[in-house]
CSV table of C-alpha atoms in Angstrom, one decimal:
chain,number,residue,atom,x,y,z
A,1169,UNK,CA,160.3,78.6,1.6
A,1170,UNK,CA,159.6,76.5,4.6
A,1171,UNK,CA,159.3,78.0,8.1
A,1172,UNK,CA,162.1,75.8,9.3
A,1173,UNK,CA,164.6,77.5,6.9
A,1174,UNK,CA,164.2,80.9,8.6
A,1175,UNK,CA,164.4,79.7,12.2
A,1176,UNK,CA,168.0,80.8,12.6
A,1177,UNK,CA,169.9,82.2,15.6
A,1178,UNK,CA,169.5,85.8,14.6
A,1179,UNK,CA,165.8,85.4,14.1
A,1180,UNK,CA,165.3,83.7,17.4
A,1181,UNK,CA,167.3,86.4,19.1
A,1182,UNK,CA,165.1,89.0,17.4
A,1183,UNK,CA,162.0,87.1,18.8
A,1184,UNK,CA,163.4,87.2,22.3
A,1185,UNK,CA,164.0,91.0,22.0
A,1186,UNK,CA,160.6,91.5,20.5
A,1187,UNK,CA,158.8,89.8,23.4
A,1188,UNK,CA,160.5,92.2,25.8
A,1189,UNK,CA,159.5,95.1,23.7
A,1190,UNK,CA,156.0,94.2,22.8
A,1191,UNK,CA,154.5,92.5,25.9
A,1192,UNK,CA,154.5,95.9,27.7
A,1193,UNK,CA,152.5,97.4,24.8
A,1194,UNK,CA,149.9,94.6,25.0
A,1195,UNK,CA,149.7,94.8,28.8
A,1196,UNK,CA,149.6,98.6,29.2
A,1197,UNK,CA,145.9,99.5,28.8
A,1198,UNK,CA,144.7,96.9,31.3
A,1199,UNK,CA,147.6,97.5,33.7
A,1200,UNK,CA,146.7,101.3,33.8
A,1201,UNK,CA,143.1,100.3,34.7
A,1202,UNK,CA,144.2,98.0,37.5
A,1203,UNK,CA,146.7,100.7,38.7
A,1204,UNK,CA,144.0,103.2,39.8
A,1205,UNK,CA,140.8,101.1,40.0
A,1206,UNK,CA,140.8,101.4,43.9
A,1207,UNK,CA,140.8,105.2,43.8
A,1208,UNK,CA,137.6,107.1,43.7
A,1209,UNK,CA,136.3,107.0,40.1
A,1210,UNK,CA,139.2,104.6,39.4
A,1211,UNK,CA,137.7,102.9,36.4
A,1212,UNK,CA,137.1,106.3,34.7
A,1213,UNK,CA,140.6,107.4,35.5
A,1214,UNK,CA,142.0,104.2,34.3
A,1215,UNK,CA,140.3,104.6,30.9
A,1216,UNK,CA,141.6,108.1,30.7
A,1217,UNK,CA,145.1,107.0,31.3
A,1218,UNK,CA,144.8,104.3,28.8
A,1219,UNK,CA,143.5,106.8,26.3
A,1220,UNK,CA,146.6,109.1,27.0
A,1221,UNK,CA,148.9,106.2,26.5
A,1222,UNK,CA,147.4,105.4,23.1
A,1223,UNK,CA,147.5,109.2,22.1
A,1224,UNK,CA,151.2,108.9,23.1
A,1225,UNK,CA,151.6,106.0,20.7
A,1226,UNK,CA,149.7,107.8,17.9
A,1227,UNK,CA,151.9,111.0,18.2
A,1228,UNK,CA,155.2,109.2,18.8
A,1229,UNK,CA,155.0,106.6,16.1
A,1230,UNK,CA,155.3,108.8,13.0
A,1231,UNK,CA,157.3,111.6,14.7
A,1232,UNK,CA,160.1,109.3,15.8
A,1233,UNK,CA,159.7,106.8,12.9
A,1234,UNK,CA,160.4,109.5,10.3
A,1235,UNK,CA,163.6,110.3,12.0
A,1236,UNK,CA,165.0,106.7,12.2
A,1237,UNK,CA,168.2,106.2,10.3
A,1238,UNK,CA,168.1,102.6,8.9
A,1239,UNK,CA,171.9,102.0,8.8
A,1240,UNK,CA,172.1,103.0,12.5
A,1241,UNK,CA,168.7,102.4,14.0
A,1242,UNK,CA,170.0,100.7,17.2
A,1243,UNK,CA,170.7,104.0,19.1
A,1244,UNK,CA,167.2,105.3,18.3
A,1245,UNK,CA,165.5,102.1,19.1
A,1246,UNK,CA,167.4,101.8,22.4
A,1247,UNK,CA,166.5,105.4,23.3
A,1248,UNK,CA,162.8,104.9,22.6
A,1249,UNK,CA,162.5,101.6,24.5
A,1250,UNK,CA,164.6,103.2,27.3
A,1251,UNK,CA,162.1,106.1,27.5
A,1252,UNK,CA,159.2,103.6,27.6
A,1253,UNK,CA,160.8,101.6,30.3
A,1254,UNK,CA,161.3,104.8,32.4
A,1255,UNK,CA,157.7,105.8,31.8
A,1256,UNK,CA,156.4,102.4,32.9
A,1257,UNK,CA,158.8,102.3,35.8
A,1258,UNK,CA,157.7,105.8,37.0
A,1259,UNK,CA,154.0,104.6,36.8
A,1260,UNK,CA,154.9,101.6,39.0
A,1261,UNK,CA,157.0,103.4,41.5
A,1262,UNK,CA,155.0,106.7,41.8
A,1263,UNK,CA,151.6,104.9,41.6
A,1264,UNK,CA,150.1,107.2,44.3
A,1265,UNK,CA,151.0,110.4,42.4
A,1266,UNK,CA,148.5,113.0,41.1
A,1267,UNK,CA,146.5,111.9,38.1
A,1268,UNK,CA,148.1,114.5,35.9
A,1269,UNK,CA,151.5,113.2,36.7
A,1270,UNK,CA,150.5,109.7,36.0
A,1271,UNK,CA,149.1,110.9,32.7
A,1272,UNK,CA,152.5,112.4,31.8
A,1273,UNK,CA,154.2,109.1,32.6
A,1274,UNK,CA,151.6,107.2,30.6
A,1275,UNK,CA,152.1,109.5,27.6
A,1276,UNK,CA,155.9,109.0,27.8
A,1277,UNK,CA,155.5,105.2,28.2
A,1278,UNK,CA,153.3,105.2,25.0
A,1279,UNK,CA,155.3,107.7,22.9
A,1280,UNK,CA,158.8,106.7,23.7
A,1281,UNK,CA,158.9,103.1,22.1
A,1282,UNK,CA,156.2,103.8,19.5
A,1283,UNK,CA,158.6,103.7,16.5
A,1284,UNK,CA,160.1,100.4,17.9
A,1285,UNK,CA,157.5,98.0,16.2
A,1286,UNK,CA,158.3,99.5,12.8
A,1287,UNK,CA,162.0,99.5,13.3
A,1288,UNK,CA,162.0,95.9,14.6
A,1289,UNK,CA,159.9,94.7,11.6
A,1290,UNK,CA,162.3,96.3,9.2
A,1291,UNK,CA,165.1,94.7,11.0
A,1292,UNK,CA,163.6,91.3,11.0
A,1293,UNK,CA,163.0,91.3,7.2
A,1294,UNK,CA,166.7,92.2,6.8
A,1295,UNK,CA,167.6,89.0,8.7
A,1296,UNK,CA,166.1,86.6,6.1
A,1297,UNK,CA,166.4,86.2,2.3
A,1298,UNK,CA,164.0,88.3,0.2
A,1299,UNK,CA,162.0,85.2,-0.8
A,1300,UNK,CA,161.2,84.4,2.9
A,1301,UNK,CA,159.9,87.9,3.9
A,1302,UNK,CA,156.3,86.7,3.9
A,1303,UNK,CA,157.1,83.8,6.2
A,1304,UNK,CA,159.1,86.1,8.5
A,1305,UNK,CA,156.2,88.5,8.8
A,1306,UNK,CA,153.9,85.6,9.4
A,1307,UNK,CA,156.0,84.4,12.3
A,1308,UNK,CA,156.1,88.0,13.7
A,1309,UNK,CA,152.3,88.0,13.6
A,1310,UNK,CA,152.0,84.7,15.3
A,1311,UNK,CA,154.3,86.0,18.0
A,1312,UNK,CA,152.3,89.2,18.4
A,1313,UNK,CA,149.0,87.5,18.6
A,1314,UNK,CA,150.4,85.1,21.2
A,1315,UNK,CA,151.7,88.1,23.2
A,1316,UNK,CA,148.4,89.7,23.1
A,1317,UNK,CA,146.7,86.5,24.2
A,1318,UNK,CA,149.0,86.1,27.2
A,1319,UNK,CA,149.4,89.6,28.4
A,1320,UNK,CA,145.8,90.3,29.8
A,1321,UNK,CA,145.8,87.1,31.9
A,1322,UNK,CA,149.4,87.9,33.2
A,1323,UNK,CA,148.5,91.5,34.0
A,1324,UNK,CA,145.3,90.5,35.8
A,1325,UNK,CA,147.1,87.8,37.8
A,1326,UNK,CA,149.9,90.0,39.0
A,1327,UNK,CA,147.5,93.0,39.7
A,1328,UNK,CA,145.1,90.9,41.8
A,1329,UNK,CA,147.6,88.5,43.3
A,1330,UNK,CA,150.5,90.8,44.1
A,1331,UNK,CA,149.9,94.4,43.8
A,1332,UNK,CA,148.0,96.9,41.5
A,1333,UNK,CA,151.4,98.4,40.3
A,1334,UNK,CA,153.2,95.1,40.0
A,1335,UNK,CA,152.5,94.5,36.2
A,1336,UNK,CA,153.9,98.0,35.4
A,1337,UNK,CA,157.1,97.2,37.3
A,1338,UNK,CA,157.4,93.9,35.4
A,1339,UNK,CA,156.8,95.4,32.0
A,1340,UNK,CA,159.3,98.2,32.8
A,1341,UNK,CA,161.9,95.5,33.5
A,1342,UNK,CA,161.1,93.6,30.3
A,1343,UNK,CA,161.3,96.7,28.1
A,1344,UNK,CA,164.6,97.7,29.8
A,1345,UNK,CA,165.9,94.1,29.0
A,1346,UNK,CA,164.9,94.6,25.4
A,1347,UNK,CA,167.2,97.5,25.2
A,1348,UNK,CA,170.1,95.4,26.3
A,1349,UNK,CA,169.1,92.7,23.8
A,1350,UNK,CA,169.3,95.1,20.9
A,1351,UNK,CA,173.2,94.8,21.0
A,1352,UNK,CA,172.8,91.1,20.1
A,1353,UNK,CA,171.2,92.2,16.8
A,1354,UNK,CA,172.6,94.1,13.8
A,1355,UNK,CA,173.0,97.8,14.2
A,1356,UNK,CA,170.5,98.5,11.4
A,1357,UNK,CA,169.6,97.4,7.9
A,1358,UNK,CA,170.9,98.2,4.5
A,1359,UNK,CA,168.9,100.5,2.2
A,1360,UNK,CA,170.6,100.0,-1.0
A,1361,UNK,CA,170.6,102.8,-3.7
A,1362,UNK,CA,166.8,103.5,-3.5
A,1363,UNK,CA,166.8,104.8,0.1
A,1364,UNK,CA,164.4,107.7,0.5
A,1365,UNK,CA,165.9,111.1,1.1
A,1366,UNK,CA,165.7,112.7,4.6
A,1367,UNK,CA,163.2,115.2,5.9
A,1368,UNK,CA,160.5,116.2,3.4
A,1369,UNK,CA,161.7,113.6,0.8
A,1370,UNK,CA,160.9,110.7,3.3
A,1371,UNK,CA,157.6,112.4,4.3
A,1372,UNK,CA,156.4,112.6,0.7
A,1373,UNK,CA,157.4,109.0,-0.1
A,1374,UNK,CA,155.7,107.6,3.1
A,1375,UNK,CA,152.6,109.6,2.8
A,1376,UNK,CA,152.4,108.5,-0.9
A,1377,UNK,CA,151.3,105.0,0.5
A,1378,UNK,CA,148.2,106.4,2.0
A,1379,UNK,CA,145.7,103.8,0.7
A,1380,UNK,CA,147.6,101.1,2.7
A,1381,UNK,CA,147.1,103.1,5.9
A,1382,UNK,CA,143.4,103.6,5.1
A,1383,UNK,CA,143.2,99.9,4.8
A,1384,UNK,CA,144.8,99.4,8.1
A,1385,UNK,CA,142.6,101.9,9.7
A,1386,UNK,CA,139.6,100.1,8.2
A,1387,UNK,CA,140.2,96.7,9.5
A,1388,UNK,CA,141.0,98.0,13.0
A,1389,UNK,CA,137.9,100.1,13.1
A,1390,UNK,CA,135.8,97.1,12.4
A,1391,UNK,CA,137.5,94.8,14.9
A,1392,UNK,CA,137.6,97.4,17.6
A,1393,UNK,CA,133.9,98.1,17.3
A,1394,UNK,CA,133.3,94.2,17.5
A,1395,UNK,CA,135.5,93.8,20.6
A,1396,UNK,CA,134.3,96.8,22.5
A,1397,UNK,CA,130.7,96.1,21.9
A,1398,UNK,CA,130.9,92.4,22.5
A,1399,UNK,CA,129.9,92.4,26.2
A,1400,UNK,CA,126.9,94.6,25.4
A,1401,UNK,CA,126.0,92.3,22.4
A,1402,UNK,CA,126.1,89.2,24.6
A,1403,UNK,CA,123.9,90.9,27.2
A,1404,UNK,CA,121.5,91.8,24.3
A,1405,UNK,CA,121.4,88.1,23.4
A,1406,UNK,CA,120.8,87.0,27.0
A,1407,UNK,CA,124.3,85.4,27.3
A,1408,UNK,CA,126.5,85.8,30.2
A,1409,UNK,CA,129.1,88.5,29.6
A,1410,UNK,CA,131.7,86.2,31.2
A,1411,UNK,CA,131.9,84.4,27.8
A,1412,UNK,CA,133.4,87.5,26.2
A,1413,UNK,CA,136.9,86.5,27.4
A,1414,UNK,CA,136.6,83.1,25.8
A,1415,UNK,CA,135.3,84.5,22.6
A,1416,UNK,CA,138.1,87.0,22.4
A,1417,UNK,CA,140.6,84.3,23.1
A,1418,UNK,CA,139.1,82.4,20.2
A,1419,UNK,CA,139.6,85.5,18.0
A,1420,UNK,CA,143.3,85.7,19.1
A,1421,UNK,CA,143.8,82.0,18.4
A,1422,UNK,CA,142.2,82.3,15.0
A,1423,UNK,CA,144.5,85.3,14.2
A,1424,UNK,CA,147.6,83.2,15.1
A,1425,UNK,CA,146.3,80.3,12.9
A,1426,UNK,CA,145.6,82.7,10.1
A,1427,UNK,CA,149.0,84.3,10.2
A,1428,UNK,CA,150.7,80.9,10.2
A,1429,UNK,CA,148.6,79.6,7.3
A,1430,UNK,CA,149.2,82.7,5.2
A,1431,UNK,CA,153.0,82.1,5.4
A,1432,UNK,CA,152.7,78.5,4.2
A,1433,UNK,CA,152.4,79.3,0.6
A,1434,UNK,CA,152.0,82.0,-2.1
A,1435,UNK,CA,148.5,83.1,-2.7
A,1436,UNK,CA,147.0,84.3,-6.0
A,1437,UNK,CA,146.3,87.9,-6.8
A,1438,UNK,CA,147.9,91.2,-6.1
A,1439,UNK,CA,148.4,92.2,-2.4
A,1440,UNK,CA,145.9,94.9,-2.6
A,1441,UNK,CA,143.4,92.6,-4.0
A,1442,UNK,CA,144.1,90.0,-1.4
A,1443,UNK,CA,143.7,92.6,1.3
A,1444,UNK,CA,140.3,93.7,-0.1
A,1445,UNK,CA,139.0,90.2,-0.3
A,1446,UNK,CA,140.1,89.4,3.3
A,1447,UNK,CA,138.7,92.7,4.5
A,1448,UNK,CA,135.4,91.9,2.9
A,1449,UNK,CA,135.5,88.4,4.5
A,1450,UNK,CA,136.1,89.9,8.0
A,1451,UNK,CA,133.2,92.4,7.4
A,1452,UNK,CA,131.0,89.5,6.5
A,1453,UNK,CA,131.9,87.5,9.6
A,1454,UNK,CA,131.4,90.5,11.9
A,1455,UNK,CA,128.0,91.1,10.3
A,1456,UNK,CA,127.1,87.5,11.1
A,1457,UNK,CA,128.1,88.1,14.7
A,1458,UNK,CA,125.7,91.1,14.8
A,1459,UNK,CA,122.7,89.4,13.1
A,1460,UNK,CA,122.6,85.7,14.0
A,1461,UNK,CA,121.7,84.9,17.7
A,1462,UNK,CA,123.6,82.2,19.9
A,1463,UNK,CA,127.0,82.0,21.4
A,1464,UNK,CA,128.0,79.4,18.9
A,1465,UNK,CA,127.4,81.8,15.9
A,1466,UNK,CA,129.2,84.8,17.7
A,1467,UNK,CA,132.2,82.6,18.8
A,1468,UNK,CA,132.6,81.1,15.4
A,1469,UNK,CA,132.1,84.3,13.5
A,1470,UNK,CA,134.8,86.1,15.5
A,1471,UNK,CA,137.3,83.1,15.3
A,1472,UNK,CA,136.9,83.0,11.5
A,1473,UNK,CA,137.2,86.8,11.4
A,1474,UNK,CA,140.6,86.4,13.4
A,1475,UNK,CA,141.8,84.1,10.7
A,1476,UNK,CA,141.1,86.6,7.9
A,1477,UNK,CA,142.1,89.6,9.9
A,1478,UNK,CA,145.7,88.2,10.3
A,1479,UNK,CA,145.9,87.7,6.5
A,1480,UNK,CA,144.7,91.3,6.0
A,1481,UNK,CA,147.2,92.6,8.4
A,1482,UNK,CA,150.0,90.6,6.6
A,1483,UNK,CA,148.9,91.7,3.1
A,1484,UNK,CA,148.9,95.4,4.0
A,1485,UNK,CA,152.4,95.2,5.6
A,1486,UNK,CA,153.7,93.3,2.5
A,1487,UNK,CA,152.0,95.9,0.2
A,1488,UNK,CA,153.6,98.7,2.2
A,1489,UNK,CA,157.0,97.0,1.7
A,1490,UNK,CA,156.5,96.9,-2.0
A,1491,UNK,CA,155.5,100.6,-2.2
A,1492,UNK,CA,158.4,102.0,0.0
A,1493,UNK,CA,162.2,102.0,-0.5
A,1494,UNK,CA,164.1,100.2,2.3
A,1495,UNK,CA,165.2,103.6,3.8
A,1496,UNK,CA,161.6,104.6,4.4
A,1497,UNK,CA,160.2,101.3,5.7
A,1498,UNK,CA,160.6,102.0,9.4
A,1499,UNK,CA,158.9,105.4,8.9
A,1500,UNK,CA,156.1,103.7,6.8
A,1501,UNK,CA,155.5,101.0,9.4
A,1502,UNK,CA,155.4,103.6,12.2
A,1503,UNK,CA,152.9,105.6,10.2
A,1504,UNK,CA,150.8,102.4,9.8
A,1505,UNK,CA,151.1,101.8,13.6
A,1506,UNK,CA,149.7,105.4,14.2
A,1507,UNK,CA,146.9,104.9,11.6
A,1508,UNK,CA,145.8,101.6,13.3
A,1509,UNK,CA,145.9,103.2,16.7
A,1510,UNK,CA,143.9,106.1,15.5
A,1511,UNK,CA,141.4,103.7,13.9
A,1512,UNK,CA,141.1,101.9,17.3
A,1513,UNK,CA,140.8,105.1,19.3
A,1514,UNK,CA,138.1,106.5,17.0
A,1515,UNK,CA,136.3,103.2,17.1
A,1516,UNK,CA,136.1,103.4,20.9
A,1517,UNK,CA,134.6,106.8,20.7
A,1518,UNK,CA,132.1,105.7,18.0
A,1519,UNK,CA,131.1,102.6,20.0
A,1520,UNK,CA,130.4,104.7,23.1
A,1521,UNK,CA,128.3,107.1,21.1
A,1522,UNK,CA,126.3,104.6,19.1
A,1523,UNK,CA,125.4,102.5,22.2
A,1524,UNK,CA,123.6,105.4,23.6
A,1525,UNK,CA,121.1,105.5,20.7
A,1526,UNK,CA,121.0,102.1,19.1
A,1527,UNK,CA,121.2,98.5,20.0
A,1528,UNK,CA,124.6,96.7,20.1
A,1529,UNK,CA,123.9,94.8,17.0
A,1530,UNK,CA,122.9,97.9,15.1
A,1531,UNK,CA,126.2,99.6,16.3
A,1532,UNK,CA,128.3,96.7,14.9
A,1533,UNK,CA,126.4,96.9,11.6
A,1534,UNK,CA,127.2,100.6,11.4
A,1535,UNK,CA,130.9,99.8,11.9
A,1536,UNK,CA,130.7,97.3,9.0
A,1537,UNK,CA,129.3,100.0,6.8
A,1538,UNK,CA,132.1,102.4,7.8
A,1539,UNK,CA,134.7,99.7,7.1
A,1540,UNK,CA,133.3,99.1,3.7
A,1541,UNK,CA,133.4,102.8,3.0
A,1542,UNK,CA,137.0,103.0,4.0
A,1543,UNK,CA,137.8,99.9,2.0
A,1544,UNK,CA,136.4,101.6,-1.1
A,1545,UNK,CA,138.5,104.7,-0.4
A,1546,UNK,CA,141.5,102.5,-0.1
A,1547,UNK,CA,140.9,100.6,-3.4
A,1548,UNK,CA,140.3,103.8,-5.4
A,1549,UNK,CA,143.4,105.4,-3.8
A,1550,UNK,CA,145.5,102.4,-4.6
A,1551,UNK,CA,144.5,102.5,-8.2
A,1552,UNK,CA,145.4,106.1,-8.4
A,1553,UNK,CA,148.7,105.5,-6.8
A,1554,UNK,CA,149.4,102.6,-9.1
A,1555,UNK,CA,148.4,104.6,-12.2
A,1556,UNK,CA,150.6,107.6,-11.0
A,1557,UNK,CA,153.6,105.3,-10.6
A,1558,UNK,CA,153.1,103.7,-14.1
A,1559,UNK,CA,152.7,107.2,-15.6
A,1560,UNK,CA,155.9,108.2,-14.0
A,1561,UNK,CA,157.8,105.2,-15.3
A,1562,UNK,CA,156.4,105.8,-18.8
A,1563,UNK,CA,157.5,109.5,-18.6
A,1564,UNK,CA,161.0,108.5,-17.5
A,1565,UNK,CA,161.2,106.1,-20.5
A,1566,UNK,CA,160.1,108.7,-22.9
A,1567,UNK,CA,162.8,111.2,-21.6
A,1568,UNK,CA,165.6,108.6,-21.7
A,1569,UNK,CA,168.5,109.7,-23.8
A,1570,UNK,CA,169.4,107.6,-26.9
A,1571,UNK,CA,171.8,104.6,-26.3
A,1572,UNK,CA,174.9,105.1,-28.1
A,1573,UNK,CA,175.7,102.6,-30.7
């Protein structure tokens, strides 16, 4: 199915609402650093606030996603986004408050809307025909990577050109606008007859897809290490660290291109196989970045890694959609969001620890080894889950009552 066939008014409306909901998330970490950087020890405090924000996302995504009712998701999405807007607004208005209070606001800003990305993705796929889900998710990825490319520059420009708290006031307004925009979209999505049961039933179904979450954490662990260690790697190679922004922009552009290309056609192989191949490709590219000298190799390696990283992200989201019933999709996407966030947070801690004892290039190679280990765990787990599902189907067939003649 061509992209032009899914560019409909509901999808365009969804995209507008998604920009208001997701640009604040992309801007938040840098905005928090700029908010307090002029205080004593400002950069350290900014890093702590950003970490608290991410912890809020990790806690809020599964906790709120598990409680989302698919048929009437709008009130829960609106409440979460409104809480996020309030948290960002409080950070902007009370920017001189005690650091502990700022931490509370940052946690609320992260936790409140944490289930919104999963709910919005489930809503998007309900707006297009089944055969066009891959294209819809590809467009979502292109939009997401575009937002992440624009947000840092916009945040820096506002913080330096207007006021340190100006980015937080802007993102609060954008998130509040996205709440109003939800009423231009359907109230929820249909679940059919295979919806997961509530409570523990949903939890069991969602956690049954754990190999997909491991794959998500693996790819984010690798890319987070590469991004966080990049300035130190450039310095090790004798390259000006100012090039780090351009190199990371190349990664974002590569990711947008990769997401678009993936949606152009159907690709051979099962989704877990595609994900593994792409994850191995990303690992190889990052290993090249760590081993080969020169800015050209580093920039090219990360750009190609971005192309394959986008495909890896799409395949794991599509695989999750295959494994879960419609009623559990928002919860599954939210758990994935938390797993990816946890992978990024763990990578930040690992990067800081490794750089104290080894060279940046060695730290990146260690991250590649960790990613490969997680990939193996994911593959073995996926085969076990598939075998268990096949066994369950065979058992059901054995116990079927005879068909009356």
